[in-house]
XYZ file of C-alpha atoms in Angstrom:
143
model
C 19.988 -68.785 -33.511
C 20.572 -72.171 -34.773
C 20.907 -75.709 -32.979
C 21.722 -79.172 -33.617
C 22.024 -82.736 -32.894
C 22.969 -85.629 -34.997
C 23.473 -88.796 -33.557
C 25.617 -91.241 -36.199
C 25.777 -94.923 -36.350
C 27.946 -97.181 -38.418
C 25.475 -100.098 -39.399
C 28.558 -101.876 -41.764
C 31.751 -101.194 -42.920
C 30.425 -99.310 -45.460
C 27.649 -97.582 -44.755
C 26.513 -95.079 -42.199
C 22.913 -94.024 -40.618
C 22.507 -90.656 -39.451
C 19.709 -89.063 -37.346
C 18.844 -85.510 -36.454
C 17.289 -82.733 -35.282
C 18.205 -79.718 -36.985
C 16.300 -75.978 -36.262
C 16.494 -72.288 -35.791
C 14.493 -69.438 -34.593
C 14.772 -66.246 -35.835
C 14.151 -62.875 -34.063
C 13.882 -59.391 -34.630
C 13.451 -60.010 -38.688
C 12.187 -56.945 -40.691
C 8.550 -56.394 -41.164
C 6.905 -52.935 -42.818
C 3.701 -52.151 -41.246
C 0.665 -49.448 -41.299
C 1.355 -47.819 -37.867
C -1.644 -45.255 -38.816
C -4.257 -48.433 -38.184
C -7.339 -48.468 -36.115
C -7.260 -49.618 -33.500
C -9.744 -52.740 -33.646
C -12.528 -53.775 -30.826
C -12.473 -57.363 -29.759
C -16.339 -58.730 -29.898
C -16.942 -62.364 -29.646
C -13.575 -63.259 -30.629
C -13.715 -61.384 -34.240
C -11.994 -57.774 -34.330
C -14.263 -55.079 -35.639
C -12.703 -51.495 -36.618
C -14.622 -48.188 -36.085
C -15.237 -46.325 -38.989
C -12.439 -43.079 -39.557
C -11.349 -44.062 -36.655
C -7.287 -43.988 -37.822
C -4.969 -42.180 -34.804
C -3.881 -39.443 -37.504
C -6.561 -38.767 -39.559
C -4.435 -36.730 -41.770
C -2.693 -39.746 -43.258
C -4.071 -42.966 -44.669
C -1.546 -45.544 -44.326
C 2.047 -44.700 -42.884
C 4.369 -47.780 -43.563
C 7.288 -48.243 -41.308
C 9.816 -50.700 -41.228
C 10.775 -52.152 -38.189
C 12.694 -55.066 -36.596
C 9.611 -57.317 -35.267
C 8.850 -60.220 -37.069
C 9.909 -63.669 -35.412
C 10.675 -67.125 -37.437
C 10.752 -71.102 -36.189
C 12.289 -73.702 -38.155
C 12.064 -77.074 -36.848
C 13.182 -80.497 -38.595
C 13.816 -84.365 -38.292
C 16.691 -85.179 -41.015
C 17.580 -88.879 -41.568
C 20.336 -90.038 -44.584
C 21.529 -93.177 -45.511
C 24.822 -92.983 -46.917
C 27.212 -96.172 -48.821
C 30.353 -95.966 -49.959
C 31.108 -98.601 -52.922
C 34.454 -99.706 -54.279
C 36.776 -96.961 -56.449
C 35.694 -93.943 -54.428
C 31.969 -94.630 -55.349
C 29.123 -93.575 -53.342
C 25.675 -93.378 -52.652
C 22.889 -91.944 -50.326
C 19.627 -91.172 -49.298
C 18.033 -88.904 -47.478
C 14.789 -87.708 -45.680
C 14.015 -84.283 -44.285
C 10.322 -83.821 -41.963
C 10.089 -79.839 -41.479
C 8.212 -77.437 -40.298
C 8.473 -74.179 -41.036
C 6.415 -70.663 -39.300
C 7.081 -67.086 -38.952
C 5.122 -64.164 -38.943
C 5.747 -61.996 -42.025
C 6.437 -64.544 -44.777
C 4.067 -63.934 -48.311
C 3.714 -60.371 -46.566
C 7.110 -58.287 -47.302
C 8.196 -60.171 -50.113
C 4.908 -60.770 -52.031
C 6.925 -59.492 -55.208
C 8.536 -62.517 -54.864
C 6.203 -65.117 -53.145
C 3.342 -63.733 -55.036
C 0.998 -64.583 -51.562
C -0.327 -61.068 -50.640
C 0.065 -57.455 -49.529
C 3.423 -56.506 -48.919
C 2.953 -55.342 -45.246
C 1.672 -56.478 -41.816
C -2.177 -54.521 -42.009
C -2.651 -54.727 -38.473
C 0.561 -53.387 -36.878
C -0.708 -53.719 -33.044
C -1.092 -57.661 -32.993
C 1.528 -59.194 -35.093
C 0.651 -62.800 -33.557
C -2.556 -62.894 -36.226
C -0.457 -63.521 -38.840
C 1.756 -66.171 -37.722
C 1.164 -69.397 -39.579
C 3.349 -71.567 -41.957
C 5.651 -70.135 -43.923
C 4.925 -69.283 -47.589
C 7.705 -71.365 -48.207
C 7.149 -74.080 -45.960
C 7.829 -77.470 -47.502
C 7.091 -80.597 -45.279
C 8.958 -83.473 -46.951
C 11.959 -83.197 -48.954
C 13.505 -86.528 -49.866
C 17.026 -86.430 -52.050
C 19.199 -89.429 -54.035
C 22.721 -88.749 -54.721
């Protein structure tokens, strides 16, 4: 899902403000993770796992892949654009951004090179929600 809104303002004749709010959330993204995982004990807010305790203890780790990672992208864009004589132009712009999600720098550490490649504790996904591994705050162009 993806949303919107840009308000626009014509400060001269030739150039133009624009302001927005730009951001999407993303749901049901693919995650791989142990489903053969202890199950862990909650004890003064730190999770503790009983030794051998795995629900088949015939298999170490059994990776599936499932649809169950989530994503928010959220973002304040401002540009500044001019328009000169001869079909000339310039403009600047400003993006603020924030970026989380839960499986980032897991599934695609090949390519992030930020850890394992799977969620380790498949029963509370919510522990590994953060920023993105690819988050990037401010982003400010010239053209």
């Amino acid at each position: 899902m993806q949303y919107n809104l840009t308000l626009q303002h014509q400060l001269n004749s030739d150039m133009t403000l624009s302001v927005g709010y730009v951001g999407s959330r993303g749901i049901r993204l693919p995650a791989v993770a142990d489903v053969n995982v202890a199950f862990a004990n909650i004890v003064n807010g730190r999770a503790t796992f009983p030794v051998g305790s795995r629900p088949n203890k015939n298999c170490d780790d059994l990776r599936m892949r499932y649809p169950g990672a989530d994503s928010f992208y959220n973002s304040m864009q401002l540009s500044l654009q001019r328009r000169m004589n001869k079909g000339w132009q310039y403009g600047v712009a400003y993006t603020w951004s924030r970026n989380i999600d839960d499986i980032s720098g897991n599934q695609t550490a090949s390519d992030t090179n930020t850890g394992v490649n799977w969620i380790t504790y498949y029963p509370d996904k919510s522990m590994y929600r953060g920023l993105s591994s690819f988050d990037i705050r401010h982003v400010f162009s010239l053209n």
